[in-house]
XYZ file of C-alpha atoms in Angstrom:
312
model
C -12.090 17.571 1.149
C -10.514 14.133 1.578
C -10.767 11.577 -1.221
C -9.249 8.105 -1.500
C -8.685 5.941 -4.566
C -8.645 2.175 -4.134
C -9.521 -1.016 -5.972
C -7.899 -4.192 -7.181
C -4.216 -3.950 -8.007
C -3.810 -3.069 -11.661
C -7.263 -1.489 -11.932
C -5.750 1.902 -12.680
C -6.364 3.518 -9.278
C -2.916 5.153 -9.044
C -3.127 6.552 -12.557
C -6.646 7.834 -11.929
C -5.511 9.426 -8.641
C -2.674 11.173 -10.496
C -5.055 12.389 -13.199
C -7.436 13.694 -10.545
C -4.631 15.587 -8.793
C -3.678 17.223 -12.085
C -7.335 18.078 -12.735
C -7.605 19.797 -9.340
C -4.380 21.694 -10.005
C -5.674 22.870 -13.362
C -8.823 24.369 -11.863
C -6.921 26.159 -9.103
C -7.453 24.075 -5.960
C -4.870 23.600 -3.229
C -3.976 19.898 -3.199
C -2.047 17.497 -0.990
C -1.428 14.219 -2.806
C -0.529 11.332 -0.499
C 0.922 8.104 -1.859
C -0.260 5.537 0.679
C 0.239 2.444 -1.483
C 2.956 0.029 -0.427
C 4.044 -0.060 -4.086
C 4.569 3.748 -4.146
C 3.210 4.589 -7.607
C 1.437 7.931 -7.183
C 4.482 10.008 -6.267
C 6.477 8.980 -9.379
C 3.373 9.494 -11.527
C 3.440 13.100 -10.313
C 7.162 13.418 -10.979
C 8.312 13.041 -7.361
C 11.081 10.649 -6.368
C 10.053 8.660 -3.287
C 13.185 8.323 -1.152
C 13.005 6.146 1.967
C 14.369 8.905 4.190
C 11.537 11.239 3.169
C 8.720 8.766 3.892
C 6.135 9.856 6.448
C 6.476 6.489 8.181
C 10.245 6.845 8.627
C 10.542 6.787 12.443
C 12.208 10.191 12.720
C 9.705 11.812 10.377
C 6.715 10.232 12.109
C 7.976 11.445 15.480
C 8.490 14.990 14.172
C 4.987 15.098 12.705
C 3.390 13.742 15.889
C 5.398 16.122 18.074
C 4.072 19.015 16.021
C 0.481 17.735 16.119
C 0.663 17.118 19.873
C 1.177 20.793 20.636
C -0.057 21.436 24.176
C -2.845 18.861 24.178
C -3.133 17.836 27.857
C -5.013 14.631 27.010
C -1.880 13.025 25.517
C 0.918 12.231 27.970
C 3.607 12.491 25.293
C 4.359 11.780 21.662
C 5.088 8.122 22.486
C 1.413 7.786 23.475
C 0.158 8.671 19.998
C -1.744 5.758 18.458
C -3.289 5.539 14.999
C -6.679 6.811 16.186
C -5.457 9.537 18.563
C -7.827 12.480 17.996
C -6.989 16.176 18.127
C -7.839 17.909 21.372
C -7.352 21.239 23.146
C -3.918 22.587 22.254
C -3.392 20.287 19.264
C -1.906 21.803 16.129
C -3.988 21.243 13.003
C -2.632 20.897 9.485
C -3.597 23.310 6.740
C -2.794 22.938 3.059
C -0.924 26.216 2.883
C 2.677 26.104 1.701
C 3.846 27.510 5.044
C 2.314 24.744 7.156
C 5.194 23.093 9.088
C 4.149 19.547 8.194
C 3.937 20.318 4.476
C 7.090 22.436 4.547
C 9.060 19.719 6.296
C 7.694 16.523 4.789
C 6.183 17.211 1.357
C 7.557 17.980 -2.082
C 6.036 21.093 -3.654
C 4.998 20.826 -7.296
C 4.004 24.482 -6.998
C 2.934 26.704 -4.122
C -0.567 25.143 -4.120
C 0.277 21.470 -4.739
C 2.277 19.165 -2.465
C 3.122 15.457 -2.579
C 3.906 13.091 0.309
C 4.509 9.359 0.430
C 3.915 7.095 3.405
C 6.692 4.661 2.532
C 7.086 0.991 1.799
C 8.820 -2.057 3.176
C 12.543 -1.596 3.665
C 15.067 -4.430 4.187
C 15.031 -3.884 7.960
C 11.247 -4.467 7.998
C 11.451 -7.978 6.564
C 9.817 -10.435 8.953
C 9.388 -7.742 11.605
C 6.624 -5.420 10.541
C 3.265 -4.880 8.906
C 2.403 -2.124 6.459
C -0.617 -1.229 8.602
C 1.886 0.117 11.121
C 3.291 2.428 8.449
C -0.206 3.776 7.761
C -0.723 4.938 11.365
C 1.012 8.250 10.643
C -1.369 8.810 7.720
C -4.295 8.241 10.088
C -2.833 10.891 12.409
C -2.339 13.324 9.540
C -5.892 12.924 8.250
C -7.508 13.235 11.677
C -5.547 16.436 12.403
C -6.450 18.285 9.207
C -8.052 21.640 9.898
C -11.768 21.077 9.118
C -12.036 24.722 8.018
C -9.441 24.237 5.267
C -10.987 24.190 1.796
C -8.164 22.335 0.052
C -8.170 18.764 -1.211
C -6.314 15.706 0.089
C -6.047 12.944 -2.518
C -4.796 9.552 -1.294
C -3.790 6.592 -3.404
C -4.520 3.710 -1.064
C -3.314 0.131 -0.766
C -5.103 -2.150 -3.225
C -8.000 -4.206 -1.906
C -9.831 -3.770 1.385
C -6.981 -3.033 3.802
C -8.548 0.305 4.804
C -10.925 -1.648 7.053
C -8.030 -2.910 9.172
C -7.611 0.611 10.583
C -9.545 3.900 10.748
C -8.885 5.030 7.175
C -12.311 3.994 5.905
C -13.862 6.507 8.319
C -11.560 9.385 7.422
C -12.577 10.227 3.846
C -15.418 12.265 2.386
C -15.529 9.896 -0.572
C -13.773 6.613 -1.363
C -13.475 5.950 -5.087
C -13.317 2.235 -5.856
C -11.892 1.768 -9.341
C -13.350 -1.304 -11.049
C -12.484 -2.959 -14.332
C -15.099 -5.158 -16.041
C -13.432 -8.396 -14.910
C -14.538 -10.914 -12.263
C -11.457 -10.303 -10.130
C -11.800 -6.521 -10.084
C -15.557 -6.691 -9.539
C -15.127 -9.062 -6.608
C -12.839 -6.561 -4.854
C -15.256 -3.686 -5.503
C -18.212 -5.759 -4.319
C -16.403 -6.769 -1.129
C -15.381 -3.171 -0.491
C -18.995 -2.044 -0.710
C -20.095 -4.850 1.627
C -17.505 -3.920 4.249
C -18.341 -0.226 3.891
C -21.968 -1.013 4.648
C -20.974 -3.008 7.730
C -18.681 -0.179 8.860
C -21.325 2.516 8.453
C -19.627 4.354 5.564
C -21.547 2.940 2.600
C -22.624 6.410 1.461
C -18.986 7.474 1.115
C -18.176 4.793 -1.472
C -18.421 5.541 -5.181
C -17.501 3.207 -8.038
C -15.664 4.407 -11.137
C -15.524 2.070 -14.114
C -12.156 1.901 -15.870
C -11.000 0.250 -19.107
C -14.638 -0.061 -20.171
C -14.590 -0.932 -23.875
C -18.296 -0.983 -24.740
C -21.873 -1.171 -23.500
C -21.486 -4.851 -22.627
C -18.639 -3.963 -20.258
C -20.757 -1.288 -18.583
C -23.743 -3.634 -18.312
C -21.459 -6.202 -16.700
C -20.290 -3.723 -14.038
C -23.813 -2.573 -13.279
C -25.144 -6.119 -13.093
C -22.370 -7.488 -10.919
C -22.104 -4.518 -8.569
C -25.782 -3.620 -8.392
C -24.945 0.054 -8.848
C -24.085 2.360 -11.726
C -20.573 3.847 -11.723
C -20.484 7.584 -11.102
C -18.039 7.892 -13.999
C -16.684 5.624 -16.723
C -13.374 5.714 -18.575
C -12.702 3.776 -21.762
C -9.531 2.085 -22.926
C -7.668 5.415 -23.320
C -5.180 4.688 -26.081
C -3.781 8.232 -25.864
C -3.019 7.846 -22.174
C -1.372 4.485 -22.809
C 0.854 5.961 -25.496
C 1.864 8.819 -23.196
C 2.748 6.373 -20.440
C 4.712 4.185 -22.850
C 6.699 7.285 -23.794
C 7.458 7.892 -20.122
C 5.252 10.969 -19.781
C 3.267 11.490 -16.553
C -0.511 11.089 -16.936
C -2.333 14.314 -17.782
C -6.068 14.975 -18.189
C -5.458 16.062 -21.785
C -4.246 12.532 -22.572
C -7.777 11.234 -21.968
C -10.284 10.770 -24.753
C -12.776 12.530 -22.491
C -11.738 14.210 -19.229
C -15.292 14.788 -17.992
C -15.154 11.759 -15.613
C -12.646 13.747 -13.519
C -15.196 16.535 -13.166
C -17.865 14.027 -12.159
C -15.588 12.570 -9.482
C -14.984 16.082 -8.098
C -18.718 16.778 -8.079
C -19.380 13.540 -6.202
C -16.622 14.311 -3.700
C -18.087 17.740 -3.030
C -21.192 16.032 -1.599
C -19.969 15.175 1.893
C -21.473 11.768 2.614
C -20.417 11.552 6.258
C -21.767 14.352 8.481
C -19.114 15.561 10.967
C -21.003 14.149 13.941
C -21.265 10.725 12.260
C -17.545 10.707 11.459
C -16.677 11.754 15.015
C -18.816 8.944 16.434
C -17.152 6.406 14.142
C -13.676 7.602 15.052
C -14.560 7.510 18.741
C -15.740 3.898 18.438
C -12.599 2.907 16.524
C -10.353 4.598 19.089
C -11.984 2.752 21.974
C -11.743 -0.505 20.059
C -8.014 0.030 19.498
C -7.479 1.197 23.081
C -8.833 -2.124 24.360
C -6.161 -4.143 22.536
C -3.618 -5.710 24.856
C -0.649 -4.693 22.746
C -1.818 -1.069 22.738
C -2.151 -1.024 26.504
C 1.292 -2.599 26.851
C 2.983 -0.173 24.444
C 1.053 3.060 25.055
C -0.875 2.658 28.296
C -4.525 3.647 28.712
C -5.293 5.952 25.792
C -9.047 6.224 26.393
C -8.499 9.563 28.139
C -7.385 11.039 24.819
C -11.077 11.339 23.925
C -13.035 14.393 24.894
C -16.526 14.378 26.406
C -19.229 12.692 24.378
C -20.974 15.389 22.313
C -24.479 16.121 23.573
C-alpha cells in the first residue's frame, strides 16, 4: 500500500504523515516512511537525523539503489540509462519491506525490525543554481515503481508541498494521495488545484482530502463548500499535540484529542483506487512522454525499449 501526504506548506501534512506512521506501527504493519519533502521534516518527526550522505538522492546512493534494481533486466543497457519512469522488467530486483531487503538495509534507518525511515534529500550548497529538486525525486520514482506488488506492507511518503507531484510520475504511483487542507483560502486553493490536476491526469479517484485545524462546524462547512467534497477525516486544533511538540516530543497518536481520523485514513487507503492495469497504462504513457524529451535522449539515449509489450 502506497500513500502520500501533501498540501499547502504549513497545513500539517508532515505531522499527519508522522502520526499515521506511528498509527500503522501500533497496529502491527510493516512500514517504510519516506521523507520526500525538500524541507526534510518527516524524518526528524520520527526521531531520525537526516544526514546529507544518507539521502537517497546522494549520487552514490542513487547509483547503488539503481544498480540493485537493474539486476539482469535486458531492456536497460546499464544503470546510467535509468530515468525517473524506468519500469521493472525481466530480471529486475523488486523491493520488499522486510528488514533484510538490501535497499532498506543499506539506505534506511530502522526504528524497529518492521519500521524503516528514508529521506530523499534536500538542496546542498553544490546544488545552488545548478539543479532542480525534481531531479532528486527521480530515485523515489524508481523506488516506488520497483516495489514488489505482492508485499503487504505500507509506504508512507511526505511529499513536497503544493502540486509538484504532477511534474513527474509520482501522482500515478500511489494508492491514495491525502491532501491536507486547513479552512483558509490559501490552503483550500492548493487542495482545489490538486484535485483539478488529478482529474486531468486520470487519478482523481486516488485523491482524498483531510481537514486539519478545523475549529468548528463553520470551518467544516467552509471546506465542504469551497472544495465541493467532504473530507474523509477531520482533525481539530489539537492542543495536546501542540503542547507535546512545544516540549520537543515527537507526535504520537495518543497526543490527539481523537485518533479515529488515522483509522479512517487507513480504511480509505485500503480501497485501491487505481486498478493495476490503469496504473500501468498511466506509467507507460508518462515514460513515453519523458522518453521523447530532447534532454533525455541526449543524456540516456532511446529509453522506449525499456517498456515491455503492451498488455492485451
